[in-house]
């Protein structure tokens, strides 16, 4: 069994980006600039945004965090997005999800300019992904593809089962793995909560990508010998031994599954850091596409 070390891989990526930013700045140009809009006080969202700011600092990007009260109106948020769309000093921005219930997430996504949509959530970018055209690919599936690429894992002709069909992880993941690319060229099954005989299906997977948000759902008896297992899940569970009072648990029973795998990721040093690195890559891409460079 070999660990797919997303932490180490993401460090490599950050170093590469940092070097590129140093070159940009030494040539007298401004660095890339990412903005994050945070509505409300959700603890996990605050953490994610803080990580994104720290990542920007580390590679030399500028970053701006825009905090809005949880009672902010939908219109106020949409106005802020329009302002960010027009602000030429900002190359890309994200609106941290989830949003308070009174704000329509779809309206928000539809208001973000596709050119600055470094999360890759806008219809235009999702459409481009489907067509195999240049786009911003949602950070988590993009990070997983990068991890497979850097470990030179052959995916062609393999059966890939993706558990979970969310718009931000499962569905784009299934599209990417089925595309005529390397990694890619897999035969993909996209499974969800209505899928029957899930255990039997998982047992046929050469590559199993799990993004359902159910702690340790995938057990050893669901995994084929030699499979490649990617655990996207990240659920906070209370843990008094931690300073934070919680720990993140994946969707895979890592301790028991790992010995059956040829490769496996671990939570939180697998997909999480790759997702963060991927957002930096998308921001650098936005900087170049939007002629910040
Ligand atoms: P989501 O929007 O909550 O969707 C969950 C998906 O899992 C749905 O498609 C659902 O099916 C399916 N599902 C739920 N229970 C199932 C079951 N028992 N059997 C089969 N399928 C089941 O999830 P998400 O946003 O993609 O996130 C999934 C997990 O990944 C969460 O733990 C999240 O925190 C984590 N995550 C981690 C990162 C990272 O960077 N590490 C990034 C994003 C997400 P239906 O569609 O039928 O309801």
Tab-separated table of C-alpha atoms and ligand atoms in Angstrom:
chain	number	residue	atom	x	y	z
A	1	UNK	CA	0.000	0.000	0.000
A	2	UNK	CA	1.271	3.468	-0.858
A	3	UNK	CA	-0.121	6.653	0.617
A	4	UNK	CA	-1.127	9.347	-1.819
A	5	UNK	CA	0.410	12.213	0.094
A	6	UNK	CA	-1.606	15.291	-0.793
A	7	UNK	CA	0.222	17.338	1.800
A	8	UNK	CA	3.624	16.743	0.188
A	9	UNK	CA	2.221	17.180	-3.319
A	10	UNK	CA	0.496	20.423	-2.428
A	11	UNK	CA	3.739	21.746	-0.941
A	12	UNK	CA	5.444	21.052	-4.264
A	13	UNK	CA	2.675	22.921	-6.099
A	14	UNK	CA	2.866	25.871	-3.723
A	15	UNK	CA	6.644	26.068	-4.234
A	16	UNK	CA	6.147	26.087	-8.018
A	17	UNK	CA	3.543	28.850	-7.759
A	18	UNK	CA	5.682	30.872	-5.368
A	19	UNK	CA	8.577	30.753	-7.824
A	20	UNK	CA	6.339	31.941	-10.636
A	21	UNK	CA	5.003	34.804	-8.501
A	22	UNK	CA	8.549	35.837	-7.583
A	23	UNK	CA	9.343	36.049	-11.308
A	24	UNK	CA	6.199	38.090	-11.966
A	25	UNK	CA	6.982	40.550	-9.182
A	26	UNK	CA	10.666	40.822	-10.063
A	27	UNK	CA	9.537	41.871	-13.553
A	28	UNK	CA	7.713	44.816	-12.010
A	29	UNK	CA	4.183	43.433	-12.195
A	30	UNK	CA	1.677	43.117	-9.387
A	31	UNK	CA	1.083	39.667	-7.862
A	32	UNK	CA	-2.161	37.706	-8.396
A	33	UNK	CA	-4.999	38.725	-6.095
A	34	UNK	CA	-7.701	36.414	-4.687
A	35	UNK	CA	-10.743	37.675	-2.799
A	36	UNK	CA	-12.988	35.590	-0.561
A	37	UNK	CA	-16.473	36.584	0.510
A	38	UNK	CA	-17.565	35.143	3.851
A	39	UNK	CA	-21.177	35.573	4.907
A	40	UNK	CA	-21.986	34.763	8.533
A	41	UNK	CA	-20.029	33.063	11.298
A	42	UNK	CA	-19.984	29.369	10.403
A	43	UNK	CA	-16.901	27.939	12.141
A	44	UNK	CA	-15.835	25.591	9.349
A	45	UNK	CA	-16.267	28.309	6.694
A	46	UNK	CA	-14.201	30.746	8.748
A	47	UNK	CA	-11.448	28.127	8.994
A	48	UNK	CA	-11.524	27.415	5.257
A	49	UNK	CA	-11.234	31.108	4.415
A	50	UNK	CA	-8.402	31.567	6.946
A	51	UNK	CA	-6.526	28.681	5.260
A	52	UNK	CA	-7.051	30.265	1.850
A	53	UNK	CA	-5.633	33.585	3.093
A	54	UNK	CA	-2.649	31.797	4.632
A	55	UNK	CA	-2.031	29.914	1.366
A	56	UNK	CA	-2.110	33.198	-0.585
A	57	UNK	CA	0.400	34.766	1.813
A	58	UNK	CA	2.675	31.774	1.474
A	59	UNK	CA	2.902	31.908	-2.331
A	60	UNK	CA	3.016	35.709	-2.516
A	61	UNK	CA	-0.538	36.398	-3.737
A	62	UNK	CA	-2.497	39.355	-2.445
A	63	UNK	CA	-5.711	38.388	-0.738
A	64	UNK	CA	-8.778	40.212	0.502
A	65	UNK	CA	-11.437	38.799	2.793
A	66	UNK	CA	-14.843	40.444	2.637
A	67	UNK	CA	-16.916	39.630	5.711
A	68	UNK	CA	-20.662	40.123	5.669
A	69	UNK	CA	-23.101	39.724	8.497
A	70	UNK	CA	-25.265	36.574	8.433
A	71	UNK	CA	-28.321	38.858	8.223
A	72	UNK	CA	-27.011	40.588	5.067
A	73	UNK	CA	-29.609	40.611	2.317
A	74	UNK	CA	-29.220	38.601	-0.843
A	75	UNK	CA	-29.136	41.862	-2.832
A	76	UNK	CA	-26.273	43.201	-0.732
A	77	UNK	CA	-24.244	40.087	-1.533
A	78	UNK	CA	-25.130	40.257	-5.247
A	79	UNK	CA	-24.074	43.946	-5.319
A	80	UNK	CA	-20.739	43.009	-3.740
A	81	UNK	CA	-20.238	40.282	-6.363
A	82	UNK	CA	-20.953	42.750	-9.180
A	83	UNK	CA	-18.401	45.106	-7.634
A	84	UNK	CA	-15.798	42.309	-7.507
A	85	UNK	CA	-16.579	41.326	-11.109
A	86	UNK	CA	-15.669	44.881	-12.162
A	87	UNK	CA	-12.648	45.378	-9.894
A	88	UNK	CA	-9.603	44.988	-12.146
A	89	UNK	CA	-7.272	44.648	-9.150
A	90	UNK	CA	-8.898	41.299	-8.271
A	91	UNK	CA	-8.176	38.339	-10.549
A	92	UNK	CA	-10.520	35.804	-9.030
A	93	UNK	CA	-12.830	35.409	-6.088
A	94	UNK	CA	-14.836	32.838	-4.212
A	95	UNK	CA	-18.028	33.099	-2.217
A	96	UNK	CA	-17.600	30.635	0.626
A	97	UNK	CA	-20.439	28.100	0.785
A	98	UNK	CA	-22.763	27.260	2.461
A	99	UNK	CA	-24.654	30.556	2.561
A	100	UNK	CA	-27.371	31.503	5.066
A	101	UNK	CA	-30.715	29.937	4.118
A	102	UNK	CA	-32.305	33.222	2.960
A	103	UNK	CA	-29.719	33.618	0.170
A	104	UNK	CA	-30.242	31.691	-3.069
A	105	UNK	CA	-26.939	29.960	-3.843
A	106	UNK	CA	-27.835	29.599	-7.511
A	107	UNK	CA	-28.434	33.341	-7.911
A	108	UNK	CA	-25.024	33.958	-6.365
A	109	UNK	CA	-23.280	31.509	-8.681
A	110	UNK	CA	-25.048	32.988	-11.714
A	111	UNK	CA	-23.860	36.494	-10.762
A	112	UNK	CA	-20.151	35.646	-10.517
A	113	UNK	CA	-18.287	36.495	-13.722
A	114	UNK	CA	-17.084	33.219	-15.325
A	115	UNK	CA	-13.728	34.960	-15.854
A	116	UNK	CA	-13.245	35.345	-12.108
A	117	UNK	CA	-14.986	32.145	-11.019
A	118	UNK	CA	-11.901	30.373	-9.643
A	119	UNK	CA	-14.152	27.855	-7.843
A	120	UNK	CA	-15.405	26.707	-11.255
A	121	UNK	CA	-19.075	26.721	-10.201
A	122	UNK	CA	-20.593	28.987	-12.940
A	123	UNK	CA	-22.639	27.357	-15.724
A	124	UNK	CA	-20.172	28.574	-18.373
A	125	UNK	CA	-17.229	26.951	-16.606
A	126	UNK	CA	-19.160	23.756	-15.869
A	127	UNK	CA	-20.199	23.661	-19.551
A	128	UNK	CA	-16.614	24.143	-20.680
A	129	UNK	CA	-15.556	21.296	-18.401
A	130	UNK	CA	-18.146	19.042	-20.026
A	131	UNK	CA	-16.902	20.001	-23.490
A	132	UNK	CA	-13.234	19.630	-22.555
A	133	UNK	CA	-12.595	23.337	-23.217
A	134	UNK	CA	-10.264	25.562	-21.150
A	135	UNK	CA	-11.984	26.422	-17.897
A	136	UNK	CA	-11.626	26.685	-14.144
A	137	UNK	CA	-12.226	23.214	-12.764
A	138	UNK	CA	-13.743	22.935	-9.308
A	139	UNK	CA	-10.833	22.756	-6.859
A	140	UNK	CA	-11.462	19.354	-5.256
A	141	UNK	CA	-11.802	17.223	-8.412
A	142	UNK	CA	-9.001	19.219	-10.017
A	143	UNK	CA	-6.787	18.525	-6.989
A	144	UNK	CA	-7.562	14.805	-7.175
A	145	UNK	CA	-6.641	14.714	-10.886
A	146	UNK	CA	-3.377	16.499	-10.059
A	147	UNK	CA	-2.632	13.976	-7.301
A	148	UNK	CA	-3.186	11.059	-9.706
A	149	UNK	CA	-1.043	12.827	-12.320
A	150	UNK	CA	1.854	13.484	-9.953
A	151	UNK	CA	1.868	9.867	-8.736
A	152	UNK	CA	1.732	8.776	-12.406
A	153	UNK	CA	-1.225	6.503	-11.694
A	154	UNK	CA	-2.582	4.841	-14.810
A	155	UNK	CA	-6.342	5.197	-14.916
A	156	UNK	CA	-6.987	4.237	-18.534
A	157	UNK	CA	-9.524	1.407	-18.988
A	158	UNK	CA	-9.978	1.067	-15.216
A	159	UNK	CA	-13.401	1.005	-13.602
A	160	UNK	CA	-13.792	4.126	-11.489
A	161	UNK	CA	-16.683	4.321	-9.047
A	162	UNK	CA	-17.463	7.802	-7.727
A	163	UNK	CA	-19.676	7.854	-4.625
A	164	UNK	CA	-21.577	11.140	-4.360
A	165	UNK	CA	-22.984	13.316	-7.149
A	166	UNK	CA	-22.624	16.859	-5.795
A	167	UNK	CA	-22.073	19.656	-8.306
A	168	UNK	CA	-18.765	20.588	-6.715
A	169	UNK	CA	-17.151	17.169	-6.242
A	170	UNK	CA	-18.819	13.956	-7.448
A	171	UNK	CA	-20.281	15.052	-10.776
A	172	UNK	CA	-17.227	16.957	-12.117
A	173	UNK	CA	-15.018	14.115	-10.820
A	174	UNK	CA	-16.969	11.578	-12.863
A	175	UNK	CA	-16.702	13.778	-15.967
A	176	UNK	CA	-12.962	14.272	-15.562
A	177	UNK	CA	-12.243	10.578	-15.035
A	178	UNK	CA	-14.237	9.636	-18.123
A	179	UNK	CA	-12.606	12.194	-20.440
A	180	UNK	CA	-10.077	11.253	-23.107
A	181	UNK	CA	-7.103	12.481	-21.068
A	182	UNK	CA	-4.418	11.044	-18.823
A	183	UNK	CA	-5.420	10.686	-16.032
A	184	UNK	CA	-8.867	9.896	-17.343
A	185	UNK	CA	-10.072	7.363	-19.917
A	186	UNK	CA	-11.652	5.372	-17.109
A	187	UNK	CA	-15.052	3.707	-17.305
A	188	UNK	CA	-16.987	5.596	-14.700
A	189	UNK	CA	-19.986	4.765	-12.529
A	190	UNK	CA	-21.475	7.668	-10.589
A	191	UNK	CA	-23.290	6.375	-7.502
A	192	UNK	CA	-25.488	8.158	-4.948
A	193	UNK	CA	-27.954	7.553	-2.153
A	194	UNK	CA	-30.460	5.826	-4.471
A	195	UNK	CA	-27.911	3.389	-5.923
A	196	UNK	CA	-28.734	-0.251	-5.243
A	197	UNK	CA	-26.190	-2.896	-4.256
A	198	UNK	CA	-23.581	-0.294	-3.398
A	199	UNK	CA	-21.271	-2.813	-1.739
A	200	UNK	CA	-21.254	-5.055	-4.846
A	201	UNK	CA	-20.664	-2.029	-7.042
A	202	UNK	CA	-17.768	-0.779	-4.922
A	203	UNK	CA	-16.187	-4.229	-5.042
A	204	UNK	CA	-15.901	-3.845	-8.829
A	205	UNK	CA	-14.002	-0.540	-8.531
A	206	UNK	CA	-10.356	-0.344	-9.521
A	207	UNK	CA	-10.551	3.277	-8.424
A	208	UNK	CA	-12.990	4.315	-5.703
A	209	UNK	CA	-13.537	8.023	-5.081
A	210	UNK	CA	-15.745	8.711	-2.074
A	211	UNK	CA	-17.443	12.075	-1.487
A	212	UNK	CA	-20.591	11.547	0.558
A	213	UNK	CA	-19.940	13.108	3.972
A	214	UNK	CA	-20.712	9.926	5.966
A	215	UNK	CA	-17.944	9.044	8.400
A	216	UNK	CA	-16.103	5.776	7.710
A	217	UNK	CA	-18.910	4.624	5.408
A	218	UNK	CA	-16.621	2.599	3.152
A	219	UNK	CA	-15.438	-0.471	5.027
A	220	UNK	CA	-12.850	-3.093	4.077
A	221	UNK	CA	-15.475	-5.554	2.831
A	222	UNK	CA	-16.511	-2.998	0.171
A	223	UNK	CA	-13.049	-2.649	-1.353
A	224	UNK	CA	-11.380	-4.830	-3.973
A	225	UNK	CA	-7.798	-6.050	-3.372
A	226	UNK	CA	-5.383	-3.617	-5.002
A	227	UNK	CA	-7.906	-0.802	-5.448
A	228	UNK	CA	-6.987	2.882	-5.456
A	229	UNK	CA	-9.094	4.680	-2.848
A	230	UNK	CA	-9.529	8.454	-2.684
A	231	UNK	CA	-11.325	9.779	0.399
A	232	UNK	CA	-12.820	13.234	-0.066
A	233	UNK	CA	-14.982	13.147	3.055
A	234	UNK	CA	-14.244	15.585	5.808
A	235	UNK	CA	-16.761	15.571	8.637
A	236	UNK	CA	-16.104	17.318	11.945
A	237	UNK	CA	-16.660	15.069	14.967
A	238	UNK	CA	-16.272	16.211	18.590
A	239	UNK	CA	-12.894	15.319	20.104
A	240	UNK	CA	-11.942	16.596	23.548
A	241	UNK	CA	-8.303	15.624	23.065
A	242	UNK	CA	-7.956	18.309	20.375
A	243	UNK	CA	-7.450	21.972	21.128
A	244	UNK	CA	-10.127	22.803	18.573
A	245	UNK	CA	-12.560	20.375	20.239
A	246	UNK	CA	-13.073	18.408	17.009
A	247	UNK	CA	-11.317	16.296	14.426
A	248	UNK	CA	-12.051	15.675	10.767
A	249	UNK	CA	-13.086	12.173	9.801
A	250	UNK	CA	-13.196	10.813	6.261
A	251	UNK	CA	-15.768	8.687	4.449
A	252	UNK	CA	-13.432	5.669	4.421
A	253	UNK	CA	-12.508	3.418	7.338
A	254	UNK	CA	-8.844	4.099	6.654
A	255	UNK	CA	-7.316	1.755	9.268
A	256	UNK	CA	-9.082	-1.318	7.915
A	257	UNK	CA	-9.255	-0.388	4.236
A	258	UNK	CA	-5.631	0.654	3.740
A	259	UNK	CA	-4.162	-2.847	3.667
A	260	UNK	CA	-6.337	-3.833	0.718
A	261	UNK	CA	-5.314	-0.863	-1.422
A	262	UNK	CA	-2.510	-0.240	-3.862
A	263	UNK	CA	-2.875	3.495	-3.141
A	264	UNK	CA	-4.985	5.394	-0.647
A	265	UNK	CA	-5.356	8.976	0.581
A	266	UNK	CA	-5.709	9.836	4.246
A	267	UNK	CA	-7.737	12.533	5.959
A	268	UNK	CA	-6.621	15.282	6.359
A	269	UNK	CA	-3.352	14.978	4.437
A	270	UNK	CA	-4.835	13.825	1.135
A	271	UNK	CA	-7.555	15.618	-0.792
A	272	UNK	CA	-7.886	18.656	1.520
A	273	UNK	CA	-4.435	20.163	0.851
A	274	UNK	CA	-4.764	19.371	-2.872
A	275	UNK	CA	-8.047	21.301	-2.961
A	276	UNK	CA	-6.310	24.319	-1.442
A	277	UNK	CA	-3.400	24.095	-3.879
A	278	UNK	CA	-5.845	23.814	-6.735
A	279	UNK	CA	-7.537	27.087	-5.824
A	280	UNK	CA	-4.122	28.773	-5.977
A	281	UNK	CA	-3.531	27.260	-9.430
A	282	UNK	CA	-6.918	28.548	-10.605
A	283	UNK	CA	-6.133	32.028	-9.255
A	284	UNK	CA	-2.810	32.111	-11.084
A	285	UNK	CA	-4.623	30.998	-14.228
A	286	UNK	CA	-7.191	33.786	-13.754
A	287	UNK	CA	-4.382	36.312	-13.337
A	288	UNK	CA	-2.875	35.230	-16.653
A	289	UNK	CA	-6.209	35.000	-18.490
A	290	UNK	CA	-7.431	38.336	-17.202
A	291	UNK	CA	-4.150	39.935	-18.256
A	292	UNK	CA	-3.056	40.736	-14.722
A	293	UNK	CA	0.333	39.371	-15.839
B	1	LIG	P1	-23.002	16.758	-0.668
B	1	LIG	O1	-23.351	17.922	-1.517
B	1	LIG	O2	-23.508	16.671	0.717
B	1	LIG	O3	-23.462	15.451	-1.454
B	1	LIG	C1	-23.339	14.183	-0.877
B	1	LIG	C2	-23.536	13.150	-1.952
B	1	LIG	O4	-23.371	11.872	-1.340
B	1	LIG	C3	-24.943	13.184	-2.570
B	1	LIG	O5	-24.841	12.980	-3.956
B	1	LIG	C4	-25.650	12.007	-1.893
B	1	LIG	O6	-26.580	11.360	-2.714
B	1	LIG	C5	-24.476	11.056	-1.664
B	1	LIG	N1	-24.756	10.170	-0.538
B	1	LIG	C6	-25.129	10.508	0.702
B	1	LIG	N2	-25.295	9.397	1.455
B	1	LIG	C7	-25.027	8.352	0.653
B	1	LIG	C8	-25.025	6.954	0.845
B	1	LIG	N3	-25.340	6.406	2.022
B	1	LIG	N4	-24.700	6.167	-0.200
B	1	LIG	C9	-24.374	6.706	-1.387
B	1	LIG	N5	-24.341	8.037	-1.637
B	1	LIG	C10	-24.673	8.835	-0.611
B	1	LIG	O7	-21.459	16.472	-0.602
B	1	LIG	P2	-20.113	17.228	-1.075
B	1	LIG	O8	-20.245	18.682	-0.940
B	1	LIG	O9	-19.674	16.629	-2.351
B	1	LIG	O10	-19.146	16.706	0.089
B	1	LIG	C11	-18.955	15.352	0.377
B	1	LIG	C12	-17.918	15.226	1.479
B	1	LIG	O11	-16.694	15.723	0.992
B	1	LIG	C13	-18.208	16.032	2.739
B	1	LIG	O12	-17.697	15.322	3.850
B	1	LIG	C14	-17.425	17.308	2.552
B	1	LIG	O13	-17.072	17.927	3.763
B	1	LIG	C15	-16.213	16.751	1.849
B	1	LIG	N6	-15.475	17.722	1.040
B	1	LIG	C16	-14.144	17.756	1.232
B	1	LIG	C17	-13.372	18.602	0.466
B	1	LIG	C18	-11.906	18.614	0.672
B	1	LIG	O14	-11.245	19.499	0.186
B	1	LIG	N7	-11.356	17.615	1.341
B	1	LIG	C19	-13.971	19.437	-0.487
B	1	LIG	C20	-15.352	19.344	-0.683
B	1	LIG	C21	-16.100	18.466	0.085
B	1	LIG	P3	-27.954	12.095	-3.201
B	1	LIG	O15	-27.524	13.020	-4.293
B	1	LIG	O16	-28.792	10.964	-3.682
B	1	LIG	O17	-28.496	12.805	-2.006
